[in-house]
Phi, psi and omega in degrees: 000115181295143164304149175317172181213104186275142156264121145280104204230066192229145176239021155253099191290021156268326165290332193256340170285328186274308207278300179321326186284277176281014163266345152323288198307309159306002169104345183291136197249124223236121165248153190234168162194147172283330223260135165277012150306305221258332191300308216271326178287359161274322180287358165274335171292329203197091185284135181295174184291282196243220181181125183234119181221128139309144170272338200231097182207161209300172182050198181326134173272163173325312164266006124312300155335309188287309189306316193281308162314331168264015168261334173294075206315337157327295201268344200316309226255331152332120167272141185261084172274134187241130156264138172169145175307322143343078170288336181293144155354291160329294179312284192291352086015295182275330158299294210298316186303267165027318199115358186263167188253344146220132170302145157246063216266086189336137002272136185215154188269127192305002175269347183264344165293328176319285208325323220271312211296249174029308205272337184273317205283336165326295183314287224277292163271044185316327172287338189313306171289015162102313164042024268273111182246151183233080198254070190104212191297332186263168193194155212226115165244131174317301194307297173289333184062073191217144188246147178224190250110122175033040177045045161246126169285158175251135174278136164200141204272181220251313148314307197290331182298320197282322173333284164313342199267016191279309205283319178289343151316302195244067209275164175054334139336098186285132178243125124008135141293352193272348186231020153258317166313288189314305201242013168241339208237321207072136200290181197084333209304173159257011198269148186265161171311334165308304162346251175016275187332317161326279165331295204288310212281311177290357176269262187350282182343283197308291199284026189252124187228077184084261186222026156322140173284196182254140172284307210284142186245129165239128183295099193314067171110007169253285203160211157235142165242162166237123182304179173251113178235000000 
C-alpha cells in the first residue's frame, strides 16, 4: 500500500524539519517547501494526498495557494490543513471559506497536526489508506482499482469509476449536479451539468447486475445519492 503523500508548505525551517521528520516517522511520503510557487508546481507535478499549508510564506501566499488548488480540477478535491498564526476569527473564517479543511493555530503540538492530519483523511478521503468502501451489495477497492457487485467484477470506466467511487464516499448523501461536477471533474470545469445526467445513465448500466436493483436515487430538483440496497 503506498503511502500518503504530504505537501508541506512551511516557511520556519525548524518547524518544518520536525513535521517532516515525524510525519516520516509515521509512514507518510512528506514534500516540504517554503515558497507558495514552488508549492503550487509541486502539487501539478505530483498531486498530494493532503496539503499542510502556512498562511504566511514567501512567493504566493498561502491562502492564494489554497485558492488555485481549489480552482484546479487535479487538486480540487485535496484536503487542506491551514497554519498560522493568525488568532483572529475573522482570519479562521476566511481560511476555511477559501477552501481549507482544517485549521491550525500557532503554537500547536505536532501531535494534534498527527491527530488532525489522521482525522481529514478519514473524514475526506476515506479510501486514501487503501480502504475497501462498501456501500450495500457493492464494493469498491482503491488500490486494486476493481469495482465489485455480488462478487462480480465490473467494467467501469474511469469516470464513472471516480463518480461512483465520489458517492461510496458519502453513501445517502444527495449531491447536485454542481457538486458532482466540482468534485468528480473538479471546480472551474466547463462541462455542462447536462453532462452529469450522461454519467450517472453509463454508471447505472455498468453496476446494473442481472435484475439488480439501481442504488442510485435520483432526488426530483436536487440532484442524486447513492443508497445501501
Amino acid at each position: 500500500m503506498a503511502a500518503p503523500k504530504l505537501l508541506l508548505v512551511e516557511d520556519d525551517p525548524a518547524l518544518a524539519e520536525l513535521l517532516e521528520y515525524r510525519f516520516q516517522s509515521e509512514g507518510y511520503n512528506v514534500r516540504t517547501t517554503a515558497d507558495g510557487d514552488e508549492a503550487l508546481m509541486f502539487a501539478d507535478e505530483d498531486v498530494p494526498d493532503l496539503v499542510i499549508l502556512d498562511w504566511m510564506i514567501e512567493g504566493t501566499s498561502g491562502i492564494e495557494v489554497c485558492r488555485r488548488l481549489r480552482r484546479d480540477k487535479a487538486t480540487a478535491h485535496v484536503p487542506i490543513i491551514m497554519l498560522t498564526a493568525r488568532e483572529a476569527e475573522d482570519d479562521r473564517v476566511r481560511g476555511l471559506e477559501t477552501g481549507a479543511d482544517d485549521y491550525l493555530t500557532k503554537p500547536f503540538s505536532p501531535r494534534e497536526l498527527l491527530a488532525r492530519v489522521s482525522a481529514v483523511l478519514r473524514r475526506v478521503r476515506p479510501a486514501l489508506a487503501g480502504e475497501m468502501l462498501e456501500v450495500g451489495d457493492l464494493k469498491l477497492d482503491p488500490v486494486a482499482h476493481r469495482v465489485e457487485r455480488r462478487g462480480q467484477q465490473l467494467a467501469v470506466g474511469p469516470t464513472e469509476y471516480r463518480l461512483l467511487k465520489f458517492f461510496m464516499e458519502s453513501p445517502g448523501r444527495v449531491f447536485s449536479r454542481g457538486q458532482l461536477l466540482d468534485g468528480v471533474w473538479g471546480t472551474g470545469s466547463e462541462i455542462e451539468e447536462r453532462t452529469v445526467d450522461v454519467h450517472i445513465r453509463r454508471l447505472r448500466k455498468a453496476i446494473t447486475v442481472g435484475n439488480s436493483a439501481d442504488p442510485i436515487r435520483t432526488v426530483r430538483s436536487a440532484g442524486y445519492a447513492l443508497e445501501a440496497l
